[in-house]
N, CA and C atoms as an extended XYZ file, in Angstrom:
576
Properties=species:S:1:pos:R:3:atomname:S:1:resname:S:1:resid:I:1 pbc="F F F"
N        31.477      -11.677        5.103 N   UNK     1
C        30.506      -11.424        6.149 CA  UNK     1
C        31.210      -11.267        7.482 C   UNK     1
N        30.697      -10.318        8.285 N   UNK     2
C        31.247      -10.186        9.623 CA  UNK     2
C        30.639      -11.179       10.533 C   UNK     2
N        31.328      -11.346       11.683 N   UNK     3
C        30.887      -12.335       12.665 CA  UNK     3
C        29.526      -11.930       13.216 C   UNK     3
N        29.314      -10.607       13.439 N   UNK     4
C        28.004      -10.204       13.981 CA  UNK     4
C        26.887      -10.421       12.982 C   UNK     4
N        27.166      -10.423       11.667 N   UNK     5
C        26.134      -10.621       10.655 CA  UNK     5
C        25.661      -12.073       10.683 C   UNK     5
N        26.618      -12.989       10.962 N   UNK     6
C        26.341      -14.384       10.913 CA  UNK     6
C        25.592      -14.825       12.179 C   UNK     6
N        25.785      -14.130       13.279 N   UNK     7
C        25.246      -14.554       14.581 CA  UNK     7
C        23.679      -14.461       14.604 C   UNK     7
N        23.093      -15.573       14.949 N   UNK     8
C        21.660      -15.580       14.972 CA  UNK     8
C        21.087      -14.855       16.257 C   UNK     8
N        20.164      -14.032       15.995 N   UNK     9
C        19.545      -13.227       17.134 CA  UNK     9
C        18.404      -14.030       17.682 C   UNK     9
N        17.569      -14.625       16.805 N   UNK    10
C        16.526      -15.404       17.238 CA  UNK    10
C        16.338      -16.640       16.257 C   UNK    10
N        16.144      -17.836       16.780 N   UNK    11
C        16.027      -19.055       16.009 CA  UNK    11
C        14.837      -19.827       16.578 C   UNK    11
N        14.024      -20.394       15.700 N   UNK    12
C        12.888      -21.157       16.129 CA  UNK    12
C        12.412      -22.084       14.980 C   UNK    12
N        11.549      -23.006       15.282 N   UNK    13
C        10.946      -23.869       14.321 CA  UNK    13
C         9.432      -23.538       14.296 C   UNK    13
N         8.861      -23.370       13.138 N   UNK    14
C         7.468      -23.057       13.100 CA  UNK    14
C         6.839      -23.687       11.853 C   UNK    14
N         5.532      -23.868       11.930 N   UNK    15
C         4.715      -24.362       10.857 CA  UNK    15
C         3.458      -23.403       10.789 C   UNK    15
N         3.165      -22.995        9.601 N   UNK    16
C         2.101      -22.039        9.354 CA  UNK    16
C         0.816      -22.795        8.864 C   UNK    16
N        -0.292      -22.587        9.521 N   UNK    17
C        -1.492      -23.220        9.100 CA  UNK    17
C        -2.237      -22.436        8.007 C   UNK    17
N        -3.232      -23.096        7.474 N   UNK    18
C        -3.959      -22.463        6.349 CA  UNK    18
C        -4.648      -21.157        6.725 C   UNK    18
N        -5.190      -21.045        7.946 N   UNK    19
C        -5.780      -19.846        8.364 CA  UNK    19
C        -4.898      -18.674        8.461 C   UNK    19
N        -3.724      -18.912        9.147 N   UNK    20
C        -2.726      -17.860        9.222 CA  UNK    20
C        -2.188      -17.447        7.867 C   UNK    20
N        -1.884      -18.475        7.026 N   UNK    21
C        -1.397      -18.111        5.694 CA  UNK    21
C        -2.362      -17.346        4.828 C   UNK    21
N        -3.666      -17.744        4.891 N   UNK    22
C        -4.683      -17.052        4.065 CA  UNK    22
C        -4.891      -15.627        4.560 C   UNK    22
N        -4.834      -15.420        5.905 N   UNK    23
C        -5.011      -14.038        6.479 CA  UNK    23
C        -3.726      -13.239        6.139 C   UNK    23
N        -2.589      -13.834        6.190 N   UNK    24
C        -1.331      -13.134        5.889 CA  UNK    24
C        -1.309      -12.747        4.399 C   UNK    24
N        -1.720      -13.707        3.578 N   UNK    25
C        -1.741      -13.492        2.105 CA  UNK    25
C        -2.747      -12.325        1.839 C   UNK    25
N        -3.899      -12.243        2.543 N   UNK    26
C        -4.873      -11.247        2.372 CA  UNK    26
C        -4.195       -9.817        2.688 C   UNK    26
N        -3.460       -9.768        3.772 N   UNK    27
C        -2.771       -8.527        4.115 CA  UNK    27
C        -1.752       -8.087        3.041 C   UNK    27
N        -1.072       -9.153        2.502 N   UNK    28
C        -0.131       -8.814        1.375 CA  UNK    28
C        -0.863       -8.294        0.165 C   UNK    28
N        -1.934       -8.887       -0.249 N   UNK    29
C        -2.632       -8.471       -1.458 CA  UNK    29
C        -3.317       -7.119       -1.295 C   UNK    29
N        -3.734       -6.846       -0.108 N   UNK    30
C        -4.408       -5.568        0.194 CA  UNK    30
C        -3.329       -4.396        0.207 C   UNK    30
N        -2.098       -4.700        0.505 N   UNK    31
C        -1.042       -3.709        0.555 CA  UNK    31
C        -0.247       -3.608       -0.732 C   UNK    31
N        -0.006       -4.758       -1.328 N   UNK    32
C         0.937       -4.710       -2.528 CA  UNK    32
C         0.398       -5.354       -3.820 C   UNK    32
N        -0.731       -6.044       -3.692 N   UNK    33
C        -1.254       -6.728       -4.795 CA  UNK    33
C        -2.390       -6.049       -5.468 C   UNK    33
N        -3.373       -6.839       -5.949 N   UNK    34
C        -4.539       -6.236       -6.638 CA  UNK    34
C        -5.371       -5.350       -5.762 C   UNK    34
N        -5.295       -5.426       -4.444 N   UNK    35
C        -6.085       -4.662       -3.530 CA  UNK    35
C        -5.441       -3.251       -3.124 C   UNK    35
N        -4.214       -3.087       -3.617 N   UNK    36
C        -3.492       -1.811       -3.276 CA  UNK    36
C        -4.271       -0.588       -3.753 C   UNK    36
N        -4.542        0.328       -2.878 N   UNK    37
C        -5.243        1.558       -3.256 CA  UNK    37
C        -6.672        1.348       -3.320 C   UNK    37
N        -7.255        0.262       -2.784 N   UNK    38
C        -8.684        0.012       -2.820 CA  UNK    38
C        -9.521        1.025       -2.084 C   UNK    38
N        -8.946        1.672       -1.010 N   UNK    39
C        -9.690        2.709       -0.293 CA  UNK    39
C        -9.933        3.939       -1.166 C   UNK    39
N        -8.918        4.250       -1.917 N   UNK    40
C        -9.054        5.396       -2.843 CA  UNK    40
C       -10.051        5.155       -3.896 C   UNK    40
N        -9.972        3.937       -4.445 N   UNK    41
C       -10.820        3.563       -5.586 CA  UNK    41
C       -12.293        3.517       -5.073 C   UNK    41
N       -12.528        2.920       -3.852 N   UNK    42
C       -13.888        2.836       -3.295 CA  UNK    42
C       -14.373        4.324       -2.997 C   UNK    42
N       -13.483        5.150       -2.538 N   UNK    43
C       -13.900        6.550       -2.242 CA  UNK    43
C       -14.336        7.273       -3.580 C   UNK    43
N       -13.539        7.060       -4.602 N   UNK    44
C       -13.934        7.723       -5.840 CA  UNK    44
C       -15.346        7.239       -6.367 C   UNK    44
N       -15.587        5.956       -6.262 N   UNK    45
C       -16.877        5.407       -6.656 CA  UNK    45
C       -17.914        5.928       -5.815 C   UNK    45
N       -17.664        6.060       -4.475 N   UNK    46
C       -18.652        6.615       -3.566 CA  UNK    46
C       -19.063        8.059       -3.899 C   UNK    46
N       -17.999        8.925       -4.181 N   UNK    47
C       -18.303       10.267       -4.487 CA  UNK    47
C       -19.074       10.396       -5.870 C   UNK    47
N       -18.662        9.545       -6.801 N   UNK    48
C       -19.385        9.495       -8.089 CA  UNK    48
C       -20.861        9.122       -7.871 C   UNK    48
N       -21.041        8.086       -6.983 N   UNK    49
C       -22.399        7.660       -6.688 CA  UNK    49
C       -23.178        8.843       -6.035 C   UNK    49
N       -22.545        9.578       -5.083 N   UNK    50
C       -23.246       10.717       -4.454 CA  UNK    50
C       -23.582       11.775       -5.451 C   UNK    50
N       -22.753       12.011       -6.452 N   UNK    51
C       -23.026       12.916       -7.491 CA  UNK    51
C       -24.225       12.481       -8.355 C   UNK    51
N       -24.258       11.181       -8.734 N   UNK    52
C       -25.426       10.664       -9.462 CA  UNK    52
C       -26.714       10.754       -8.587 C   UNK    52
N       -26.581       10.499       -7.372 N   UNK    53
C       -27.762       10.581       -6.452 CA  UNK    53
C       -28.247       12.007       -6.299 C   UNK    53
N       -27.325       13.005       -6.270 N   UNK    54
C       -27.648       14.381       -6.189 CA  UNK    54
C       -28.424       14.802       -7.518 C   UNK    54
N       -27.852       14.308       -8.651 N   UNK    55
C       -28.492       14.705       -9.980 CA  UNK    55
C       -29.903       14.125       -9.981 C   UNK    55
N       -30.046       12.862       -9.581 N   UNK    56
C       -31.360       12.270       -9.584 CA  UNK    56
C       -32.339       12.955       -8.619 C   UNK    56
N       -31.811       13.376       -7.447 N   UNK    57
C       -32.594       14.003       -6.450 CA  UNK    57
C       -33.146       15.356       -7.014 C   UNK    57
N       -32.261       16.114       -7.704 N   UNK    58
C       -32.719       17.416       -8.266 CA  UNK    58
C       -33.736       17.264       -9.365 C   UNK    58
N       -33.786       16.046       -9.977 N   UNK    59
C       -34.783       15.814      -11.001 CA  UNK    59
C       -35.968       14.999      -10.461 C   UNK    59
N       -36.121       15.003       -9.111 N   UNK    60
C       -37.281       14.314       -8.526 CA  UNK    60
C       -37.187       12.821       -8.655 C   UNK    60
N       -36.066       12.190       -8.749 N   UNK    61
C       -35.848       10.813       -8.869 CA  UNK    61
C       -36.646       10.194      -10.011 C   UNK    61
N       -36.680       11.006      -11.091 N   UNK    62
C       -37.356       10.463      -12.296 CA  UNK    62
C       -36.299        9.740      -13.171 C   UNK    62
N       -36.242        8.409      -12.929 N   UNK    63
C       -35.275        7.591      -13.484 CA  UNK    63
C       -35.472        7.498      -15.028 C   UNK    63
N       -36.667        7.686      -15.517 N   UNK    64
C       -36.974        7.535      -16.911 CA  UNK    64
C       -36.291        8.713      -17.679 C   UNK    64
N       -36.123        9.855      -17.082 N   UNK    65
C       -35.514       11.007      -17.700 CA  UNK    65
C       -33.985       10.903      -17.713 C   UNK    65
N       -33.426       10.192      -16.691 N   UNK    66
C       -31.984       10.123      -16.524 CA  UNK    66
C       -31.583        8.662      -16.240 C   UNK    66
N       -31.788        7.750      -17.264 N   UNK    67
C       -31.502        6.380      -16.951 CA  UNK    67
C       -29.949        6.122      -16.769 C   UNK    67
N       -29.162        6.990      -17.435 N   UNK    68
C       -27.696        6.814      -17.364 CA  UNK    68
C       -27.275        7.071      -15.937 C   UNK    68
N       -27.761        8.077      -15.279 N   UNK    69
C       -27.484        8.315      -13.864 CA  UNK    69
C       -27.799        7.183      -13.012 C   UNK    69
N       -28.966        6.588      -13.182 N   UNK    70
C       -29.320        5.485      -12.367 CA  UNK    70
C       -28.445        4.251      -12.589 C   UNK    70
N       -28.004        4.023      -13.802 N   UNK    71
C       -27.088        2.928      -14.111 CA  UNK    71
C       -25.767        3.176      -13.483 C   UNK    71
N       -25.193        4.389      -13.686 N   UNK    72
C       -23.932        4.782      -13.019 CA  UNK    72
C       -23.967        4.639      -11.549 C   UNK    72
N       -25.148        5.074      -10.934 N   UNK    73
C       -25.361        4.935       -9.502 CA  UNK    73
C       -25.214        3.486       -9.034 C   UNK    73
N       -25.875        2.611       -9.757 N   UNK    74
C       -25.898        1.184       -9.403 CA  UNK    74
C       -24.395        0.551       -9.530 C   UNK    74
N       -23.792        0.929      -10.636 N   UNK    75
C       -22.398        0.448      -10.870 CA  UNK    75
C       -21.495        0.953       -9.758 C   UNK    75
N       -21.614        2.202       -9.408 N   UNK    76
C       -20.760        2.750       -8.331 CA  UNK    76
C       -21.045        2.106       -6.968 C   UNK    76
N       -22.293        1.769       -6.684 N   UNK    77
C       -22.601        1.155       -5.481 CA  UNK    77
C       -21.970       -0.332       -5.398 C   UNK    77
N       -22.160       -0.944       -6.637 N   UNK    78
C       -21.561       -2.334       -6.656 CA  UNK    78
C       -20.009       -2.281       -6.437 C   UNK    78
N       -19.379       -1.297       -7.077 N   UNK    79
C       -17.872       -1.150       -7.076 CA  UNK    79
C       -17.440       -0.858       -5.624 C   UNK    79
N       -18.217       -0.013       -4.874 N   UNK    80
C       -17.902        0.217       -3.478 CA  UNK    80
C       -17.984       -1.052       -2.660 C   UNK    80
N       -19.008       -1.757       -2.817 N   UNK    81
C       -19.168       -2.985       -2.092 CA  UNK    81
C       -18.086       -4.013       -2.457 C   UNK    81
N       -17.696       -3.998       -3.798 N   UNK    82
C       -16.667       -4.959       -4.176 CA  UNK    82
C       -15.341       -4.581       -3.496 C   UNK    82
N       -14.933       -3.287       -3.594 N   UNK    83
C       -13.620       -2.952       -3.026 CA  UNK    83
C       -13.557       -3.094       -1.485 C   UNK    83
N       -14.643       -2.800       -0.846 N   UNK    84
C       -14.642       -2.751        0.663 CA  UNK    84
C       -14.834       -4.183        1.246 C   UNK    84
N       -15.828       -4.958        0.668 N   UNK    85
C       -16.135       -6.238        1.275 CA  UNK    85
C       -15.707       -7.429        0.513 C   UNK    85
N       -15.868       -7.468       -0.842 N   UNK    86
C       -15.632       -8.611       -1.598 CA  UNK    86
C       -14.144       -8.856       -1.859 C   UNK    86
N       -13.341       -7.788       -2.143 N   UNK    87
C       -12.010       -8.005       -2.470 CA  UNK    87
C       -11.165       -8.636       -1.417 C   UNK    87
N       -11.286       -8.222       -0.131 N   UNK    88
C       -10.572       -8.996        0.911 CA  UNK    88
C       -10.946      -10.433        1.004 C   UNK    88
N       -12.180      -10.751        0.844 N   UNK    89
C       -12.545      -12.240        0.805 CA  UNK    89
C       -11.922      -12.915       -0.348 C   UNK    89
N       -11.968      -12.296       -1.492 N   UNK    90
C       -11.313      -12.922       -2.671 CA  UNK    90
C        -9.796      -13.128       -2.427 C   UNK    90
N        -9.108      -12.244       -1.806 N   UNK    91
C        -7.710      -12.365       -1.530 CA  UNK    91
C        -7.500      -13.522       -0.495 C   UNK    91
N        -8.317      -13.645        0.476 N   UNK    92
C        -8.174      -14.739        1.406 CA  UNK    92
C        -8.461      -16.071        0.757 C   UNK    92
N        -9.479      -16.189       -0.156 N   UNK    93
C        -9.652      -17.458       -0.835 CA  UNK    93
C        -8.470      -17.762       -1.767 C   UNK    93
N        -7.836      -16.775       -2.389 N   UNK    94
C        -6.649      -17.065       -3.173 CA  UNK    94
C        -5.522      -17.590       -2.305 C   UNK    94
N        -5.340      -17.029       -1.095 N   UNK    95
C        -4.366      -17.523       -0.168 CA  UNK    95
C        -4.621      -18.934        0.285 C   UNK    95
N        -5.867      -19.208        0.473 N   UNK    96
C        -6.251      -20.648        0.826 CA  UNK    96
C        -5.947      -21.630       -0.306 C   UNK    96
N        -6.249      -21.173       -1.561 N   UNK    97
C        -5.927      -21.985       -2.723 CA  UNK    97
C        -4.414      -22.223       -2.870 C   UNK    97
N        -3.640      -21.154       -2.685 N   UNK    98
C        -2.152      -21.288       -2.778 CA  UNK    98
C        -1.688      -22.192       -1.717 C   UNK    98
N        -2.180      -22.133       -0.536 N   UNK    99
C        -1.742      -22.970        0.570 CA  UNK    99
C        -2.027      -24.425        0.218 C   UNK    99
N        -3.246      -24.706       -0.235 N   UNK   100
C        -3.657      -26.078       -0.524 CA  UNK   100
C        -2.943      -26.678       -1.732 C   UNK   100
N        -2.625      -25.851       -2.690 N   UNK   101
C        -1.968      -26.319       -3.941 CA  UNK   101
C        -0.457      -26.430       -3.790 C   UNK   101
N         0.111      -25.827       -2.728 N   UNK   102
C         1.604      -25.847       -2.511 CA  UNK   102
C         1.943      -27.010       -1.569 C   UNK   102
N         2.948      -27.716       -1.979 N   UNK   103
C         3.432      -28.770       -1.095 CA  UNK   103
C         4.426      -28.222       -0.111 C   UNK   103
N         4.882      -27.011       -0.224 N   UNK   104
C         5.934      -26.502        0.583 CA  UNK   104
C         5.461      -25.536        1.733 C   UNK   104
N         4.399      -24.800        1.472 N   UNK   105
C         3.992      -23.776        2.471 CA  UNK   105
C         3.612      -24.379        3.814 C   UNK   105
N         2.932      -25.391        3.840 N   UNK   106
C         2.506      -26.070        5.053 CA  UNK   106
C         3.488      -26.830        5.789 C   UNK   106
N         4.712      -26.923        5.324 N   UNK   107
C         5.749      -27.772        5.930 CA  UNK   107
C         6.315      -26.977        7.177 C   UNK   107
N         6.979      -27.735        8.059 N   UNK   108
C         7.720      -27.126        9.116 CA  UNK   108
C         9.028      -26.570        8.707 C   UNK   108
N         9.321      -25.358        9.118 N   UNK   109
C        10.597      -24.733        8.716 CA  UNK   109
C        11.330      -24.274        9.993 C   UNK   109
N        12.690      -24.244        9.880 N   UNK   110
C        13.494      -23.634       10.874 CA  UNK   110
C        13.855      -22.218       10.390 C   UNK   110
N        13.797      -21.301       11.284 N   UNK   111
C        14.005      -19.882       11.006 CA  UNK   111
C        15.231      -19.389       11.779 C   UNK   111
N        16.073      -18.703       11.147 N   UNK   112
C        17.193      -18.059       11.810 CA  UNK   112
C        17.268      -16.545       11.385 C   UNK   112
N        17.009      -15.713       12.313 N   UNK   113
C        16.983      -14.265       12.074 CA  UNK   113
C        18.333      -13.634       12.596 C   UNK   113
N        19.133      -13.152       11.682 N   UNK   114
C        20.323      -12.545       12.037 CA  UNK   114
C        20.189      -10.949       11.893 C   UNK   114
N        21.336      -10.295       12.122 N   UNK   115
C        21.263       -8.822       12.045 CA  UNK   115
C        20.905       -8.282       10.658 C   UNK   115
N        21.391       -8.896        9.571 N   UNK   116
C        21.245       -8.429        8.227 CA  UNK   116
C        20.203       -9.152        7.421 C   UNK   116
N        19.846      -10.376        7.728 N   UNK   117
C        19.025      -11.215        6.925 CA  UNK   117
C        18.330      -12.304        7.813 C   UNK   117
N        17.386      -13.013        7.144 N   UNK   118
C        16.887      -14.247        7.753 CA  UNK   118
C        16.920      -15.351        6.835 C   UNK   118
N        16.956      -16.589        7.375 N   UNK   119
C        17.037      -17.789        6.645 CA  UNK   119
C        15.812      -18.681        7.044 C   UNK   119
N        15.182      -19.197        6.092 N   UNK   120
C        14.011      -20.098        6.266 CA  UNK   120
C        14.365      -21.416        5.510 C   UNK   120
N        14.393      -22.475        6.238 N   UNK   121
C        14.773      -23.747        5.566 CA  UNK   121
C        14.214      -24.963        6.161 C   UNK   121
N        14.102      -25.940        5.391 N   UNK   122
C        13.854      -27.324        5.762 CA  UNK   122
C        14.558      -28.236        4.776 C   UNK   122
N        14.318      -29.512        4.787 N   UNK   123
C        15.122      -30.421        3.957 CA  UNK   123
C        14.820      -30.285        2.446 C   UNK   123
N        13.653      -29.611        2.120 N   UNK   124
C        13.291      -29.438        0.751 CA  UNK   124
C        13.477      -28.008        0.128 C   UNK   124
N        13.559      -27.018        1.061 N   UNK   125
C        13.522      -25.654        0.660 CA  UNK   125
C        14.402      -24.783        1.446 C   UNK   125
N        15.092      -23.772        0.789 N   UNK   126
C        15.991      -22.908        1.447 CA  UNK   126
C        15.695      -21.500        0.961 C   UNK   126
N        15.493      -20.569        1.825 N   UNK   127
C        15.303      -19.144        1.443 CA  UNK   127
C        16.142      -18.244        2.308 C   UNK   127
N        16.904      -17.423        1.788 N   UNK   128
C        17.727      -16.428        2.502 CA  UNK   128
C        17.304      -14.995        1.964 C   UNK   128
N        16.814      -14.152        2.809 N   UNK   129
C        16.352      -12.903        2.372 CA  UNK   129
C        16.981      -11.796        3.302 C   UNK   129
N        17.584      -10.798        2.676 N   UNK   130
C        18.113       -9.627        3.371 CA  UNK   130
C        16.968       -8.661        3.664 C   UNK   130
N        17.086       -8.000        4.882 N   UNK   131
C        16.070       -7.021        5.229 CA  UNK   131
C        15.901       -5.911        4.251 C   UNK   131
N        17.029       -5.515        3.573 N   UNK   132
C        16.927       -4.480        2.567 CA  UNK   132
C        16.074       -4.909        1.332 C   UNK   132
N        15.860       -6.218        1.197 N   UNK   133
C        14.971       -6.656        0.078 CA  UNK   133
C        13.491       -6.561        0.392 C   UNK   133
N        13.130       -6.399        1.668 N   UNK   134
C        11.679       -6.444        2.115 CA  UNK   134
C        10.936       -5.180        1.717 C   UNK   134
N         9.763       -5.452        1.187 N   UNK   135
C         8.841       -4.327        0.885 CA  UNK   135
C         7.974       -4.032        2.121 C   UNK   135
N         7.576       -5.133        2.806 N   UNK   136
C         6.697       -5.059        3.937 CA  UNK   136
C         7.158       -5.985        5.014 C   UNK   136
N         7.030       -5.538        6.255 N   UNK   137
C         7.203       -6.354        7.464 CA  UNK   137
C         6.106       -6.050        8.415 C   UNK   137
N         5.100       -6.953        8.347 N   UNK   138
C         3.836       -6.794        9.096 CA  UNK   138
C         3.755       -7.714       10.231 C   UNK   138
N         3.328       -7.231       11.370 N   UNK   139
C         3.074       -8.125       12.525 CA  UNK   139
C         1.640       -7.923       13.057 C   UNK   139
N         1.085       -9.007       13.347 N   UNK   140
C        -0.237       -9.020       14.072 CA  UNK   140
C        -0.088       -9.809       15.359 C   UNK   140
N        -1.136      -10.025       16.088 N   UNK   141
C        -1.067      -10.828       17.278 CA  UNK   141
C        -0.848      -12.289       16.992 C   UNK   141
N        -1.153      -12.707       15.763 N   UNK   142
C        -1.098      -14.160       15.429 CA  UNK   142
C         0.031      -14.536       14.516 C   UNK   142
N         0.612      -13.596       13.720 N   UNK   143
C         1.587      -13.936       12.716 CA  UNK   143
C         2.406      -12.790       12.269 C   UNK   143
N         3.524      -13.052       11.539 N   UNK   144
C         4.318      -12.083       10.910 CA  UNK   144
C         4.190      -12.301        9.376 C   UNK   144
N         4.211      -11.310        8.602 N   UNK   145
C         4.234      -11.382        7.124 CA  UNK   145
C         5.369      -10.536        6.587 C   UNK   145
N         6.254      -11.241        5.929 N   UNK   146
C         7.424      -10.567        5.293 CA  UNK   146
C         7.383      -10.716        3.807 C   UNK   146
N         7.339       -9.607        3.107 N   UNK   147
C         7.311       -9.699        1.591 CA  UNK   147
C         8.460       -8.991        0.940 C   UNK   147
N         8.882       -9.392       -0.161 N   UNK   148
C         9.925       -8.773       -0.866 CA  UNK   148
C        10.805       -9.852       -1.566 C   UNK   148
N        11.937       -9.345       -2.088 N   UNK   149
C        12.828      -10.256       -2.792 CA  UNK   149
C        12.448      -10.306       -4.271 C   UNK   149
N        13.167      -11.203       -5.004 N   UNK   150
C        12.953      -11.305       -6.450 CA  UNK   150
C        11.560      -11.902       -6.728 C   UNK   150
N        11.134      -12.940       -5.991 N   UNK   151
C         9.892      -13.565       -6.278 CA  UNK   151
C         8.695      -12.904       -5.581 C   UNK   151
N         8.997      -12.048       -4.539 N   UNK   152
C         8.060      -11.241       -3.835 CA  UNK   152
C         6.884      -12.046       -3.234 C   UNK   152
N         7.063      -13.344       -2.982 N   UNK   153
C         6.026      -14.084       -2.340 CA  UNK   153
C         6.051      -13.817       -0.804 C   UNK   153
N         4.888      -13.745       -0.184 N   UNK   154
C         4.851      -13.491        1.172 CA  UNK   154
C         5.352      -14.656        2.047 C   UNK   154
N         6.127      -14.341        3.032 N   UNK   155
C         6.478      -15.402        4.045 CA  UNK   155
C         5.602      -15.167        5.293 C   UNK   155
N         4.807      -16.066        5.633 N   UNK   156
C         3.948      -15.915        6.778 CA  UNK   156
C         4.451      -16.883        7.906 C   UNK   156
N         4.718      -16.231        9.032 N   UNK   157
C         5.241      -16.995       10.152 CA  UNK   157
C         4.229      -16.993       11.280 C   UNK   157
N         3.710      -18.126       11.626 N   UNK   158
C         2.681      -18.222       12.664 CA  UNK   158
C         3.364      -18.092       14.040 C   UNK   158
N         2.739      -17.328       14.939 N   UNK   159
C         3.196      -17.214       16.330 CA  UNK   159
C         2.820      -18.363       17.154 C   UNK   159
N         1.868      -19.182       16.707 N   UNK   160
C         1.396      -20.403       17.453 CA  UNK   160
C         2.530      -21.342       17.737 C   UNK   160
N         3.502      -21.456       16.866 N   UNK   161
C         4.595      -22.403       17.004 CA  UNK   161
C         5.788      -21.825       17.766 C   UNK   161
N         5.717      -20.469       18.082 N   UNK   162
C         6.826      -19.770       18.698 CA  UNK   162
C         6.510      -19.644       20.204 C   UNK   162
N         7.527      -19.560       20.968 N   UNK   163
C         7.291      -19.225       22.387 CA  UNK   163
C         7.278      -17.662       22.497 C   UNK   163
N         6.735      -17.097       23.545 N   UNK   164
C         6.487      -15.728       23.620 CA  UNK   164
C         7.779      -14.867       23.611 C   UNK   164
N         8.838      -15.435       24.217 N   UNK   165
C        10.164      -14.742       24.150 CA  UNK   165
C        10.695      -14.620       22.750 C   UNK   165
N        10.583      -15.668       21.914 N   UNK   166
C        11.027      -15.593       20.563 CA  UNK   166
C        10.259      -14.602       19.736 C   UNK   166
N         8.915      -14.562       20.006 N   UNK   167
C         8.082      -13.662       19.234 CA  UNK   167
C         8.434      -12.198       19.583 C   UNK   167
N         8.727      -11.925       20.841 N   UNK   168
C         9.087      -10.556       21.262 CA  UNK   168
C        10.433      -10.206       20.603 C   UNK   168
N        11.405      -11.131       20.648 N   UNK   169
C        12.712      -10.889       20.069 CA  UNK   169
C        12.595      -10.548       18.549 C   UNK   169
N        11.775      -11.426       17.833 N   UNK   170
C        11.591      -11.174       16.448 CA  UNK   170
C        10.908       -9.848       16.196 C   UNK   170
N         9.936       -9.512       16.988 N   UNK   171
C         9.263       -8.232       16.839 CA  UNK   171
C        10.213       -7.106       17.018 C   UNK   171
N        10.999       -7.199       17.989 N   UNK   172
C        12.007       -6.080       18.253 CA  UNK   172
C        13.010       -6.024       17.122 C   UNK   172
N        13.504       -7.141       16.671 N   UNK   173
C        14.448       -7.115       15.510 CA  UNK   173
C        13.813       -6.517       14.261 C   UNK   173
N        12.636       -6.935       13.960 N   UNK   174
C        11.999       -6.387       12.739 CA  UNK   174
C        11.751       -4.852       12.855 C   UNK   174
N        11.329       -4.426       14.047 N   UNK   175
C        11.097       -2.987       14.256 CA  UNK   175
C        12.423       -2.223       14.032 C   UNK   175
N        13.464       -2.853       14.478 N   UNK   176
C        14.852       -2.150       14.390 CA  UNK   176
C        15.406       -2.183       12.971 C   UNK   176
N        15.307       -3.333       12.392 N   UNK   177
C        15.991       -3.578       11.063 CA  UNK   177
C        15.148       -3.204        9.820 C   UNK   177
N        13.854       -3.134        9.992 N   UNK   178
C        12.955       -2.852        8.848 CA  UNK   178
C        12.067       -1.667        9.241 C   UNK   178
N        12.719       -0.537        9.605 N   UNK   179
C        12.078        0.605       10.174 CA  UNK   179
C        10.959        1.144        9.267 C   UNK   179
N        11.251        1.394        8.037 N   UNK   180
C        10.246        1.948        7.151 CA  UNK   180
C         9.224        0.925        6.673 C   UNK   180
N         9.558       -0.341        6.620 N   UNK   181
C         8.666       -1.344        6.167 CA  UNK   181
C         7.812       -1.971        7.229 C   UNK   181
N         8.174       -1.757        8.491 N   UNK   182
C         7.510       -2.417        9.636 CA  UNK   182
C         6.185       -1.819        9.986 C   UNK   182
N         5.164       -2.643       10.084 N   UNK   183
C         3.811       -2.207       10.495 CA  UNK   183
C         3.260       -3.192       11.544 C   UNK   183
N         2.663       -2.642       12.588 N   UNK   184
C         2.015       -3.434       13.610 CA  UNK   184
C         0.506       -3.297       13.472 C   UNK   184
N        -0.177       -4.320       13.110 N   UNK   185
C        -1.642       -4.203       12.810 CA  UNK   185
C        -2.427       -5.043       13.858 C   UNK   185
N        -3.667       -4.611       13.968 N   UNK   186
C        -4.616       -5.439       14.853 CA  UNK   186
C        -4.755       -6.793       14.137 C   UNK   186
N        -4.932       -7.769       14.925 N   UNK   187
C        -5.187       -9.114       14.341 CA  UNK   187
C        -6.617       -9.113       13.603 C   UNK   187
N        -6.636       -9.866       12.530 N   UNK   188
C        -7.959      -10.064       11.867 CA  UNK   188
C        -8.932      -10.755       12.920 C   UNK   188
N       -10.169      -10.480       12.774 N   UNK   189
C       -11.153      -11.070       13.705 CA  UNK   189
C       -11.388      -12.501       13.273 C   UNK   189
N       -11.418      -13.344       14.228 N   UNK   190
C       -11.647      -14.836       13.849 CA  UNK   190
C       -13.132      -15.043       13.731 C   UNK   190
N       -13.453      -15.858       12.751 N   UNK   191
C       -14.867      -16.356       12.583 CA  UNK   191
C       -15.016      -17.621       13.270 C   UNK   191
N       -15.722      -17.619       14.420 N   UNK   192
C       -15.906      -18.888       15.125 CA  UNK   192
C       -17.182      -19.564       14.702 C   UNK   192
């Protein structure tokens, strides 16, 4: 390893809460997990529903003559609602469950971000991940989500524990080092 590779660009200590982790996990699932492609799937069901509605409309909405169209229409409407509204909530609940069932996720970690990799560690856990391993590098106003590596588990880093200067440095580093994977998203709306 070169000296520049070992030099830490930004270091901080952070703890991620259940809300940040569940929102971060939801982003991960919607991009890489079971929710990947949900917009396309919802669109296909929507257009199929419109087709069934058109067929029913041409027949004067006589459901007794075309019960299959009515059933397909109802199924398509349910699937649209599932993909658009229910699936993100399901992913968030899974994230909450993972956070509550894990003894490690809610612990305080020290983070060292270098030019080629980052290290996340505490006295119980050590993770070193190179930026070339990352599938996604997502930033919102409240947290960072880094996914990839062999286990592909998301690393959610809350900005609440970071000072503003460290958050800006980390944001700049991720934009520079994870060019194709980096995404800056609007923060999820908080439910007060």
